[in-house]
mmCIF file of C-alpha atoms in Angstrom:
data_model
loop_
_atom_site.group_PDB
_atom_site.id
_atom_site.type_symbol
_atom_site.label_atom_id
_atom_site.label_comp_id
_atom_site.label_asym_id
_atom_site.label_seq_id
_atom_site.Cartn_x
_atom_site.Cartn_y
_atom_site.Cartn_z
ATOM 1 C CA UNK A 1 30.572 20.646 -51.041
ATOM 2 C CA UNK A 2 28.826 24.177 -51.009
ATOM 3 C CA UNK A 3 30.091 26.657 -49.106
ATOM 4 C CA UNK A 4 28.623 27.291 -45.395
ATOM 5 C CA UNK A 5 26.054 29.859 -45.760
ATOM 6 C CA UNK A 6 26.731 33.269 -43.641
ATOM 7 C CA UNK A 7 25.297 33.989 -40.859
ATOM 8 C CA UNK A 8 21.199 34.711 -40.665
ATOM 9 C CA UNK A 9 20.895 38.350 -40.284
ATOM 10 C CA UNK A 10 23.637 38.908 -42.629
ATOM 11 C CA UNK A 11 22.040 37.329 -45.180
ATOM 12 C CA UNK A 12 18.924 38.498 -44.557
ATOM 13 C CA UNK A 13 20.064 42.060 -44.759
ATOM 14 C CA UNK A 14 22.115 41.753 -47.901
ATOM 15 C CA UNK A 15 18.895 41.027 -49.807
ATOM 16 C CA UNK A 16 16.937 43.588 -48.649
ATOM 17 C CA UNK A 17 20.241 46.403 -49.561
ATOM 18 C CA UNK A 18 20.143 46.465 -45.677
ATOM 19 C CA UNK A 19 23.919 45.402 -44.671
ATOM 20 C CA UNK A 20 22.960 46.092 -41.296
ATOM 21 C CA UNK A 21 24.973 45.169 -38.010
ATOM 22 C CA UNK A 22 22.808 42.962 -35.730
ATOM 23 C CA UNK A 23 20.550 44.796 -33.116
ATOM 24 C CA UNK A 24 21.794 44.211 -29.273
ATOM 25 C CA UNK A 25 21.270 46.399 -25.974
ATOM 26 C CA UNK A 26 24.654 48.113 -24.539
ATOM 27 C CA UNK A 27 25.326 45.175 -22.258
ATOM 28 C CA UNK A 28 25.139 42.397 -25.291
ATOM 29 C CA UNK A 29 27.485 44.496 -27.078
ATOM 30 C CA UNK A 30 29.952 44.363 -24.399
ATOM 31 C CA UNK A 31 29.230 40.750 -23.507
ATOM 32 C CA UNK A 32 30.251 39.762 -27.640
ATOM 33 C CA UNK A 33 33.024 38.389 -28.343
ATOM 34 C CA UNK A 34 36.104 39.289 -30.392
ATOM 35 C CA UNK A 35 36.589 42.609 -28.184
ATOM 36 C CA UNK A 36 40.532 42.554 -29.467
ATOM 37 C CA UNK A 37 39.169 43.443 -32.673
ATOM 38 C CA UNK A 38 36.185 45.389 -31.951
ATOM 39 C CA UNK A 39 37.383 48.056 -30.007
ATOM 40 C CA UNK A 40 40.671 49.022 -31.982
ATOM 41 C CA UNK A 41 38.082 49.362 -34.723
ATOM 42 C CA UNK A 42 35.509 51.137 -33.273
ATOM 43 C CA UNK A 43 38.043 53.831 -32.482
ATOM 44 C CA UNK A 44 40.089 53.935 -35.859
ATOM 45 C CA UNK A 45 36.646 54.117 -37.264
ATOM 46 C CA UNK A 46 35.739 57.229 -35.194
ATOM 47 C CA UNK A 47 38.550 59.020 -35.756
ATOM 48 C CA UNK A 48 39.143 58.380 -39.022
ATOM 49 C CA UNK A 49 35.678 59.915 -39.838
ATOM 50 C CA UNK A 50 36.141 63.291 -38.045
ATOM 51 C CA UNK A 51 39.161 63.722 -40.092
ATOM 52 C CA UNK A 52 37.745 62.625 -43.152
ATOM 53 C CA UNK A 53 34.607 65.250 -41.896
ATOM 54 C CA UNK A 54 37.225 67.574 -41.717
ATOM 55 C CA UNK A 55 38.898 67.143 -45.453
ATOM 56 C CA UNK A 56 35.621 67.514 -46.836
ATOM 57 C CA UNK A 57 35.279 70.944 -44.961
ATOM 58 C CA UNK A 58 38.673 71.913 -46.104
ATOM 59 C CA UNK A 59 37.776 71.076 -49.622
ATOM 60 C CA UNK A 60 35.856 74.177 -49.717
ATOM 61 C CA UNK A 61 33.127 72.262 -52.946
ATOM 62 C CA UNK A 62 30.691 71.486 -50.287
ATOM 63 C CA UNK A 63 30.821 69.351 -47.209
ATOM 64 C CA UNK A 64 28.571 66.324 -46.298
ATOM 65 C CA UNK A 65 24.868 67.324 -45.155
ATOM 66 C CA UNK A 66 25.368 66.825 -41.183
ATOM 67 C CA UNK A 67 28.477 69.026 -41.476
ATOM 68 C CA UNK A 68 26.527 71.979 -43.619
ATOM 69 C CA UNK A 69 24.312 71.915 -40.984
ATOM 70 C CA UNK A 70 26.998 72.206 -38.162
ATOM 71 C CA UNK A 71 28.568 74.746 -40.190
ATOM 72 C CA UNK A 72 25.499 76.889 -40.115
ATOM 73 C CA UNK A 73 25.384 76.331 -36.561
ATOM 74 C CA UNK A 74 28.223 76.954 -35.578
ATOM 75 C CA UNK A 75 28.142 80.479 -37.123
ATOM 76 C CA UNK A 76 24.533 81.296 -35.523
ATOM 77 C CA UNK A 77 26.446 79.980 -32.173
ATOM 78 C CA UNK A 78 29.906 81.340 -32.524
ATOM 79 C CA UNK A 79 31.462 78.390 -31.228
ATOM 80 C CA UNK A 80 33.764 75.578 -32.679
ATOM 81 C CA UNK A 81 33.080 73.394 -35.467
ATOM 82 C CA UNK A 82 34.170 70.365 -32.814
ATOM 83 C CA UNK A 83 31.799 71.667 -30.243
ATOM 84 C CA UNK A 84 28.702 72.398 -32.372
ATOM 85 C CA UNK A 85 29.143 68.679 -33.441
ATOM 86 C CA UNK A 86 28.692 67.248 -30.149
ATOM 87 C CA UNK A 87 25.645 69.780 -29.728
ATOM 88 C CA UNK A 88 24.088 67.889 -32.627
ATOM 89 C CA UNK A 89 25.015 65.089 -31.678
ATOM 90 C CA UNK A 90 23.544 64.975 -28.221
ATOM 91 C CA UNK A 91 20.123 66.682 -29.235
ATOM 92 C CA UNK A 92 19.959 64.075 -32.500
ATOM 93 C CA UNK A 93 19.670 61.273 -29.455
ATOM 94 C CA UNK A 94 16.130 63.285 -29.048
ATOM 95 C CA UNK A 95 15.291 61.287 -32.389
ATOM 96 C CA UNK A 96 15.900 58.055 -31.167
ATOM 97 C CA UNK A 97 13.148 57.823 -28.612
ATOM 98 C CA UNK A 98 10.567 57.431 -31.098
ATOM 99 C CA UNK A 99 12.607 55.316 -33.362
ATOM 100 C CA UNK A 100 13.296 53.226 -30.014
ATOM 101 C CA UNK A 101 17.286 52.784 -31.086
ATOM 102 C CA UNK A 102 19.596 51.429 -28.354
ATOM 103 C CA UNK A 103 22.671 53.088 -27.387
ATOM 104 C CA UNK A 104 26.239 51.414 -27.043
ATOM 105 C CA UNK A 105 29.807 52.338 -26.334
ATOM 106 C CA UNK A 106 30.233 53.042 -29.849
ATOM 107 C CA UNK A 107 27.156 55.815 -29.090
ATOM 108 C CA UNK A 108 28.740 57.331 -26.446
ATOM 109 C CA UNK A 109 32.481 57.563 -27.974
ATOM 110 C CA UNK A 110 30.922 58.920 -31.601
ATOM 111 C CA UNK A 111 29.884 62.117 -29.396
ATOM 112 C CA UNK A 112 33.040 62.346 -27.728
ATOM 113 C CA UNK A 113 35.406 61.643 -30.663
ATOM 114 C CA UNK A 114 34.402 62.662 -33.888
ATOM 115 C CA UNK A 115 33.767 66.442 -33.000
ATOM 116 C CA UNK A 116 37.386 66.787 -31.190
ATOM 117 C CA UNK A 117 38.937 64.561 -34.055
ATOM 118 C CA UNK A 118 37.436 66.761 -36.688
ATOM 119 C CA UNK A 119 38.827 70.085 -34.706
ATOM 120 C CA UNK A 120 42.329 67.918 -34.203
ATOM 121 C CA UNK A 121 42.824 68.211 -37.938
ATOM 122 C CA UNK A 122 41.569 71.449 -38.905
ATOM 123 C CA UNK A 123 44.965 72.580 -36.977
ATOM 124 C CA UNK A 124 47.152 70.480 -39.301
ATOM 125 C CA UNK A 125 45.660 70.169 -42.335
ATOM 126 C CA UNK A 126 47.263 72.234 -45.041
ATOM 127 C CA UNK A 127 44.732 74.535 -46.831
ATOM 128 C CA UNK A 128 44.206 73.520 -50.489
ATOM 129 C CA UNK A 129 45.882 75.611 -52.887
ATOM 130 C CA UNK A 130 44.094 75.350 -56.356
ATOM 131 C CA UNK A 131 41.788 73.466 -57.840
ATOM 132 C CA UNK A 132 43.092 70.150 -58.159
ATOM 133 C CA UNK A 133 44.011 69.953 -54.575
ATOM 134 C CA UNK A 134 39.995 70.645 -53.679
ATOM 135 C CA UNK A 135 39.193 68.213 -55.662
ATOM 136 C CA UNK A 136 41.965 65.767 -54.407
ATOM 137 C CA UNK A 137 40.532 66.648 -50.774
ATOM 138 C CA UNK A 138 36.428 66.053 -51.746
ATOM 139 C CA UNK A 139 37.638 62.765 -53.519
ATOM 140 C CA UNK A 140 39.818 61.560 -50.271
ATOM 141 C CA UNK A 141 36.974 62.398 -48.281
ATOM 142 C CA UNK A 142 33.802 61.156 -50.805
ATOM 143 C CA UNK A 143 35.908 57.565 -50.283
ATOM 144 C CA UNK A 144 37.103 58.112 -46.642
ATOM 145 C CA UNK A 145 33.787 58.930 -44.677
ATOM 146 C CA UNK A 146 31.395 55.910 -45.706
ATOM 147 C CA UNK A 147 34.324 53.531 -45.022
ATOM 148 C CA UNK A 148 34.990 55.291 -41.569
ATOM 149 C CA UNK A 149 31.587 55.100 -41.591
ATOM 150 C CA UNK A 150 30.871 51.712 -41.734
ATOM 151 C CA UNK A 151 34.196 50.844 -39.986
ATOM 152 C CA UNK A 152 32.962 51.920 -36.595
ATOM 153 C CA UNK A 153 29.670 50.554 -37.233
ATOM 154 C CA UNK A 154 30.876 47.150 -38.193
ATOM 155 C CA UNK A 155 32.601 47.083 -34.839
ATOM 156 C CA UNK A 156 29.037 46.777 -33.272
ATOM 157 C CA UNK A 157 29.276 48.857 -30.765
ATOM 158 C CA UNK A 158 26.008 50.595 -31.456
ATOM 159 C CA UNK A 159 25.625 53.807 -33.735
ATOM 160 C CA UNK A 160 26.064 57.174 -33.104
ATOM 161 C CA UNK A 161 23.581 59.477 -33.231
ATOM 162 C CA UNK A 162 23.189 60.281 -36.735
ATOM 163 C CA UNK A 163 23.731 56.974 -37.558
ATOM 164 C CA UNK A 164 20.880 55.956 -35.289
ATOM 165 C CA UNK A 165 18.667 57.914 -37.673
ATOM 166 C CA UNK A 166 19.230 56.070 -40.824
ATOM 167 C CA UNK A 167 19.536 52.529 -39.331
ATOM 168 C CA UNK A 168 16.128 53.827 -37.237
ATOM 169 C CA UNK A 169 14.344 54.637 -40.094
ATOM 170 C CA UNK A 170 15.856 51.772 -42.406
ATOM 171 C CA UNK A 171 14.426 48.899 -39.594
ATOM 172 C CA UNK A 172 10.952 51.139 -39.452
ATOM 173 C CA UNK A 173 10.629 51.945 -42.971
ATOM 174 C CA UNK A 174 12.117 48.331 -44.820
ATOM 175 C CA UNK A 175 13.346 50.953 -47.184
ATOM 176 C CA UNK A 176 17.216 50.767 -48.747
ATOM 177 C CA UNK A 177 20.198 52.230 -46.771
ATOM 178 C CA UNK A 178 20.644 54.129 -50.063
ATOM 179 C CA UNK A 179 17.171 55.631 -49.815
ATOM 180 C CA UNK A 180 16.897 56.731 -46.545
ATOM 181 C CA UNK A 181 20.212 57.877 -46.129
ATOM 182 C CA UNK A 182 19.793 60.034 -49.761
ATOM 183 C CA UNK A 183 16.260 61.429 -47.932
ATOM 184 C CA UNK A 184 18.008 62.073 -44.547
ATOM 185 C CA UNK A 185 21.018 63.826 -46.317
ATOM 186 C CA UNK A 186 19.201 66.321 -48.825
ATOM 187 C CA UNK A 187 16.780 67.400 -45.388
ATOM 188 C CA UNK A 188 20.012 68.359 -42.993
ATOM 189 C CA UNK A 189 21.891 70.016 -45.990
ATOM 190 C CA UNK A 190 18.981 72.141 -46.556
ATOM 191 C CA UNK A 191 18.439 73.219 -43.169
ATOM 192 C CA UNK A 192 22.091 73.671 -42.679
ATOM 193 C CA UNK A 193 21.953 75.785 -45.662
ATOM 194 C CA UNK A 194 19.191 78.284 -44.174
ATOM 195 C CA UNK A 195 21.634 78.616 -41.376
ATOM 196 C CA UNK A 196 24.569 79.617 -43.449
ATOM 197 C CA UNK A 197 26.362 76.214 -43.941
ATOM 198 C CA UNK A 198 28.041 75.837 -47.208
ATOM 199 C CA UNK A 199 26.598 73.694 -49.815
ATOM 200 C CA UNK A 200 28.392 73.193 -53.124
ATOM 201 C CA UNK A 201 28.864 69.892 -55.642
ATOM 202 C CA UNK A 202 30.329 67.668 -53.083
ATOM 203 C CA UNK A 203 27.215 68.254 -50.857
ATOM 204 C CA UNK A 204 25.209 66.583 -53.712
ATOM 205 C CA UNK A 205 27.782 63.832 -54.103
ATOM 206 C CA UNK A 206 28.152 63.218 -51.117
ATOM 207 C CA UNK A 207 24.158 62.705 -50.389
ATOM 208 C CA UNK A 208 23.976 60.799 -53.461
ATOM 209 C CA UNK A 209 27.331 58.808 -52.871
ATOM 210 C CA UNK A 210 27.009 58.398 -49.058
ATOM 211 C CA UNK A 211 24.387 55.136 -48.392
ATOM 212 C CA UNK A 212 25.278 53.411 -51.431
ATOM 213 C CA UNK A 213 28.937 53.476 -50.518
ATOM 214 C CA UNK A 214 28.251 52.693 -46.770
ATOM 215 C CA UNK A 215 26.182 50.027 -48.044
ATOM 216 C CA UNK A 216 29.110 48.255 -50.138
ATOM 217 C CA UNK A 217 31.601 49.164 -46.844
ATOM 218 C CA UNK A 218 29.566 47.501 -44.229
ATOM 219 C CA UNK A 219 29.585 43.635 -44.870
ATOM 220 C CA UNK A 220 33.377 43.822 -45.925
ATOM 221 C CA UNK A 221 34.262 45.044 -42.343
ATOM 222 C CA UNK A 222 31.698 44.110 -40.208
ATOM 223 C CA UNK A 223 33.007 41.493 -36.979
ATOM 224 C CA UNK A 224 31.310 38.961 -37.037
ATOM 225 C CA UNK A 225 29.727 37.496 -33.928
ATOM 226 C CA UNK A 226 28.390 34.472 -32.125
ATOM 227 C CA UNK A 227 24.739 34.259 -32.052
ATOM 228 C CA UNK A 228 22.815 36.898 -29.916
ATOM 229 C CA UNK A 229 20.467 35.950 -27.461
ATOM 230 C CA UNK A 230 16.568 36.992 -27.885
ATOM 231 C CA UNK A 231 16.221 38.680 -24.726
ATOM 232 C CA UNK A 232 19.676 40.767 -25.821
ATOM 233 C CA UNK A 233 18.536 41.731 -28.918
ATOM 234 C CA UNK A 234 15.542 43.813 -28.584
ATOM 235 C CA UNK A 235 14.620 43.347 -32.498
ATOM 236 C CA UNK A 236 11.050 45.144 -32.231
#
């Protein structure tokens, strides 16, 4: 006997490259089962990807393209790296209004989280001494941030704010994760840039490695859930 096929939108994404968590409001999300999962998840995931944001600062070959940008920023501001992230983050949300994304718990803590997880391990994290220990850092964090990445997003809670902008444009576009996310990436670093962010080979990994990778993360740790109501969903 064949195996019982997965569930709908799980397949549906996989063909189109589009690994995508299903679409629910904030209260659907909360109403899902398997919270005992979910949660613990969601917030490994979020931390876990401000310190992996952090290690690819630290590696000093280039950071990912949202963090050259908040780089920049943060110099034209004078304020924290931490801080200026949860700037971003908040006037990033702008973007969704047009893309008509809906917000979740997993929204909310990405704003909170990520920026004071990043600043967390600034203060303990050993500056690299040589060359091999740069690399060691960009490689630890080239691996580490897609699968934080997609860890918090698999708990489907929602998507935070930059997040919202590839998974936006993905649904509005039925173009690849890998696509959109290599477009999205190559526009921040190059604004961050003009700012004063630093952009070096891992910046070009990175944007090259990023969607692919989140793309092979996603449907490995993604919880999945009982069927979603219509009226929760909000698909168009």
């Amino acid at each position: 006997m064949a195996p019982p096929a997965p569930p709908s939108h799980t397949s549906t994404s996989a063909r189109h490259d589009q690994p995508l968590v299903t679409r629910m409001n904030a209260f659907a999300q909360l109403r899902a089962g398997r919270k005992t999962r979910r949660i613990p998840q969601l917030l490994i995931g979020l931390v876990g990807y401000g310190v992996a944001v952090m290690t690819l600062v630290e590696s000093g070959l280039g950071a990912a393209s949202w963090n050259v940008l908040t780089e920049g920023t943060a110099k034209v501001l004078g304020i924290s790296f931490g801080w200026t992230t949860n700037l971003i983050s908040l006037l990033v949300l702008l973007a969704w209004i047009p893309l008509r994304e809906l917000p979740g718990l997993g929204t909310l803590l990405n704003v909170a989280i990520v920026g004071f997880a990043a600043d967390a391990t600034a203060t303990v994290l050993p500056h690299p001494q040589g060359t091999l220990t740069e690399i060691g850092y960009l490689v630890l964090g080239l691996v580490a941030l897609p699968f934080f990445d997609a860890l918090y997003l698999g708990a489907q809670f929602g998507a935070g704010p930059r997040d919202g902008i590839m998974t936006g444009l993905v649904r509005r576009t039925r173009l690849p994760i890998a696509v959109v996310r290599i477009g999205i990436e190559i526009v921040v670093a190059g604004a961050g840039w003009l700012l004063g962010g630093t952009v070096g080979v891992g910046t070009v990994l990175i944007a090259l490695c990023m969607g692919p990778l989140v793309g092979y993360f996603l449907p490995r740790v993604v919880v999945r859930l009982p069927a979603v109501a219509a009226d929760e969903r909000h698909d168009r």
